Tab-separated table of C-alpha atoms in Angstrom:
chain	number	residue	atom	x	y	z
A	1	MET	CA	-132.914	40.715	93.945
A	2	GLU	CA	-134.139	44.274	94.330
A	3	GLU	CA	-135.485	45.992	91.232
A	4	LYS	CA	-133.565	49.062	90.111
A	5	SER	CA	-135.187	52.337	91.080
A	6	LYS	CA	-136.880	54.363	88.364
A	7	LYS	CA	-134.154	56.984	88.623
A	8	GLU	CA	-131.423	54.372	88.200
A	9	ARG	CA	-133.261	52.841	85.224
A	10	LEU	CA	-133.509	56.309	83.659
A	11	ILE	CA	-129.804	56.935	84.168
A	12	GLN	CA	-128.834	53.560	82.673
A	13	ALA	CA	-131.185	54.066	79.720
A	14	ALA	CA	-129.804	57.562	79.135
A	15	ILE	CA	-126.197	56.342	79.249
A	16	LYS	CA	-126.981	53.627	76.706
A	17	LEU	CA	-128.876	55.921	74.317
A	18	PHE	CA	-126.554	58.925	74.610
A	19	ALA	CA	-123.573	56.656	73.854
A	20	GLN	CA	-125.322	54.972	70.904
A	21	GLN	CA	-127.100	57.937	69.336
A	22	GLY	CA	-125.409	61.014	70.763
A	23	TYR	CA	-126.947	63.747	72.868
A	24	HIS	CA	-128.756	65.605	70.094
A	25	ASN	CA	-130.231	62.471	68.496
A	26	THR	CA	-131.663	61.142	71.749
A	27	THR	CA	-135.080	62.278	72.936
A	28	VAL	CA	-136.534	62.278	76.428
A	29	ALA	CA	-139.323	60.009	75.135
A	30	GLU	CA	-136.745	57.449	73.957
A	31	ILE	CA	-135.019	57.517	77.340
A	32	ALA	CA	-138.350	56.993	79.101
A	33	ASP	CA	-139.294	54.122	76.746
A	34	GLU	CA	-135.903	52.441	77.242
A	35	ALA	CA	-136.298	52.758	81.024
A	36	GLY	CA	-139.871	51.481	80.915
A	37	VAL	CA	-141.373	54.593	82.496
A	38	ALA	CA	-143.683	57.407	81.423
A	39	LYS	CA	-142.061	60.474	79.808
A	40	GLY	CA	-143.186	62.671	82.721
A	41	THR	CA	-141.174	60.483	85.109
A	42	VAL	CA	-137.975	61.788	83.530
A	43	TYR	CA	-138.937	65.314	84.585
A	44	TRP	CA	-139.769	64.134	88.099
A	45	TYR	CA	-136.083	63.315	88.591
A	46	PHE	CA	-134.370	65.696	86.151
A	47	SER	CA	-135.366	69.205	85.070
A	48	SER	CA	-134.120	68.636	81.515
A	49	LYS	CA	-132.338	66.241	79.184
A	50	GLU	CA	-129.274	68.454	79.555
A	51	GLU	CA	-129.309	68.118	83.360
A	52	LEU	CA	-129.553	64.328	83.038
A	53	PHE	CA	-126.697	64.218	80.521
A	54	TRP	CA	-124.362	66.432	82.516
A	55	GLY	CA	-125.310	64.824	85.818
A	56	ILE	CA	-124.077	61.487	84.494
A	57	ILE	CA	-120.769	62.955	83.336
A	58	VAL	CA	-120.153	64.989	86.486
A	59	SER	CA	-120.975	62.089	88.817
A	60	GLY	CA	-118.517	59.881	86.904
A	61	ALA	CA	-115.764	62.489	87.210
A	62	GLU	CA	-116.510	62.988	90.913
A	63	LEU	CA	-116.294	59.233	91.506
A	64	VAL	CA	-112.859	59.067	89.868
A	65	ASN	CA	-111.683	62.195	91.735
A	66	ASN	CA	-112.714	60.711	95.091
A	67	LYS	CA	-110.700	57.589	94.336
A	68	LEU	CA	-107.738	59.732	93.215
A	69	ALA	CA	-107.805	61.692	96.471
A	70	LYS	CA	-107.854	58.467	98.506
A	71	GLU	CA	-104.905	57.129	96.521
A	72	ALA	CA	-102.945	60.336	97.114
A	73	GLU	CA	-103.424	59.870	100.869
A	74	GLN	CA	-102.004	56.324	100.942
A	75	ASN	CA	-98.980	56.288	103.253
A	76	ASN	CA	-97.865	52.742	102.540
A	77	LYS	CA	-97.057	53.281	98.833
A	78	THR	CA	-94.324	55.055	96.937
A	79	ALA	CA	-95.225	57.836	94.531
A	80	VAL	CA	-94.507	55.527	91.593
A	81	GLU	CA	-96.872	52.909	93.033
A	82	LYS	CA	-99.541	55.573	93.508
A	83	ILE	CA	-99.155	56.763	89.908
A	84	GLU	CA	-99.465	53.164	88.734
A	85	ALA	CA	-102.640	52.813	90.819
A	86	ILE	CA	-104.222	55.987	89.407
A	87	ILE	CA	-103.460	54.925	85.849
A	88	ARG	CA	-105.020	51.522	86.531
A	89	LEU	CA	-108.004	53.266	88.153
A	90	HIS	CA	-108.573	55.438	85.079
A	91	ILE	CA	-108.141	52.619	82.569
A	92	SER	CA	-110.505	50.390	84.576
A	93	TYR	CA	-113.054	53.215	84.658
A	94	PHE	CA	-112.689	53.662	80.890
A	95	LYS	CA	-113.332	49.963	80.338
A	96	LYS	CA	-116.277	49.670	82.737
A	97	GLY	CA	-117.758	53.071	81.894
A	98	LYS	CA	-117.069	53.084	78.171
A	99	ASN	CA	-120.476	54.583	77.373
A	100	ILE	CA	-119.887	57.468	79.797
A	101	VAL	CA	-116.460	58.004	78.207
A	102	LYS	CA	-118.161	58.217	74.793
A	103	MET	CA	-120.626	60.751	76.203
A	104	THR	CA	-117.778	62.807	77.670
A	105	GLN	CA	-115.911	62.843	74.374
A	106	GLU	CA	-119.020	63.936	72.484
A	107	CYS	CA	-119.757	66.823	74.807
A	108	SER	CA	-116.213	68.090	75.269
A	109	ALA	CA	-116.493	70.041	72.029
A	110	SER	CA	-119.401	72.207	73.155
A	111	PRO	CA	-120.347	71.987	76.821
A	112	GLY	CA	-122.735	74.528	78.289
A	113	GLU	CA	-121.138	77.362	80.263
A	114	ASN	CA	-122.157	76.094	83.735
A	115	PHE	CA	-121.062	72.562	82.997
A	116	TYR	CA	-117.828	73.739	81.396
A	117	LYS	CA	-116.934	75.497	84.645
A	118	GLU	CA	-117.861	72.417	86.672
A	119	ILE	CA	-115.824	70.086	84.454
A	120	GLN	CA	-112.860	72.488	84.607
A	121	GLN	CA	-113.114	72.523	88.406
A	122	LEU	CA	-113.220	68.724	88.514
A	123	ARG	CA	-110.171	68.605	86.223
A	124	LYS	CA	-108.306	70.960	88.598
A	125	VAL	CA	-109.158	68.698	91.542
A	126	ALA	CA	-107.788	65.692	89.630
A	127	ILE	CA	-104.620	67.570	88.664
A	128	ASN	CA	-104.075	68.670	92.263
A	129	SER	CA	-104.445	65.096	93.551
A	130	VAL	CA	-101.946	63.757	91.038
A	131	ALA	CA	-99.617	66.753	91.564
A	132	LYS	CA	-99.568	65.959	95.294
A	133	ILE	CA	-98.335	62.460	94.495
A	134	ILE	CA	-95.730	63.785	92.053
A	135	LYS	CA	-94.485	66.389	94.545
A	136	GLU	CA	-94.053	63.605	97.091
A	137	GLY	CA	-92.107	61.590	94.500
A	138	GLN	CA	-89.932	64.589	93.695
A	139	GLU	CA	-89.159	65.184	97.366
A	140	ASN	CA	-88.233	61.494	97.778
A	141	ASP	CA	-86.051	61.499	94.633
A	142	GLU	CA	-88.344	59.026	92.860
A	143	LEU	CA	-89.337	61.450	90.104
A	144	VAL	CA	-87.606	64.236	88.205
A	145	ALA	CA	-87.681	67.512	90.083
A	146	ASP	CA	-86.972	69.898	87.195
A	147	ILE	CA	-90.576	69.855	85.918
A	148	GLN	CA	-93.410	71.372	87.942
A	149	ALA	CA	-95.624	68.787	89.615
A	150	LYS	CA	-98.823	70.293	88.168
A	151	GLU	CA	-97.384	70.205	84.644
A	152	LEU	CA	-96.480	66.529	85.048
A	153	ALA	CA	-99.893	65.794	86.544
A	154	ASN	CA	-101.629	67.481	83.616
A	155	PHE	CA	-99.470	65.500	81.188
A	156	ILE	CA	-100.134	62.167	82.910
A	157	LEU	CA	-103.891	62.733	83.036
A	158	GLY	CA	-103.860	63.841	79.399
A	159	ALA	CA	-101.849	60.768	78.398
A	160	ILE	CA	-104.288	58.505	80.206
A	161	GLY	CA	-107.309	60.172	78.603
A	162	GLY	CA	-105.700	60.186	75.184
A	163	ALA	CA	-104.637	56.555	75.394
A	164	TYR	CA	-108.149	55.231	75.052
A	165	ASN	CA	-110.944	56.226	72.714
A	166	PRO	CA	-113.900	53.813	72.911
A	167	SER	CA	-115.179	55.027	69.545
A	168	ILE	CA	-112.019	53.806	67.834
A	169	TYR	CA	-111.073	50.562	69.569
A	170	GLU	CA	-112.166	48.163	72.259
A	171	LEU	CA	-110.127	48.199	75.464
A	172	GLU	CA	-109.245	44.549	75.970
A	173	ASP	CA	-106.797	44.334	78.843
A	174	VAL	CA	-106.602	46.897	81.646
A	175	GLU	CA	-103.259	45.567	82.919
A	176	GLU	CA	-101.642	45.575	79.482
A	177	THR	CA	-102.824	49.116	78.736
A	178	THR	CA	-101.709	50.305	82.186
A	179	ASP	CA	-98.274	48.728	81.690
A	180	LEU	CA	-97.930	50.396	78.286
A	181	ILE	CA	-98.769	53.841	79.680
A	182	LEU	CA	-96.386	53.317	82.613
A	183	LYS	CA	-93.607	52.228	80.265
A	184	ILE	CA	-94.039	55.326	78.105
A	185	ILE	CA	-94.246	57.670	81.109
A	186	PHE	CA	-91.350	56.217	83.098
A	187	LYS	CA	-89.035	55.050	80.292
A	188	GLY	CA	-90.010	57.326	77.418
A	189	ILE	CA	-89.814	56.555	73.730
A	190	LYS	CA	-86.229	57.549	72.995
A	191	VAL	CA	-83.808	54.688	72.239
């Protein structure tokens, strides 16, 4: 089995420590110690602790966005099936990447200006991918047509993100959580 690269060990150590201690309470020296490398090695790969932190968050969002775009392009699924798949994708990511989700929640209150713009751009890409699916569903009479596709996309992504907070509870079952979100979105809460 191939040993993880120093950069990968640094990233994994940073994810662990940022999630446990928070950004401000984690030092570069602690990240280096956790990764089993010299402190200077951190700066070989990353110009700052902030770049390392934001790089982790941005790469996670880009990964999810790439999967969203691929799902939107599926021709053999209905819009409802695609929405189900993107919800499952997000919930699975939240379960597997719970430490990155914790990092994202911590930083969303005060991101730096450059990263704020980047995160906003990534959010727009996600909304556009989901809106494309919704528009398709509206044109095929699968989904309501009296609400703008982008508004519905923003709502769905917000519902998914708001449905799971790793600081409050442990996500046990991806399928069960996905089914719950789908039930609320497609059937509502009104009796």
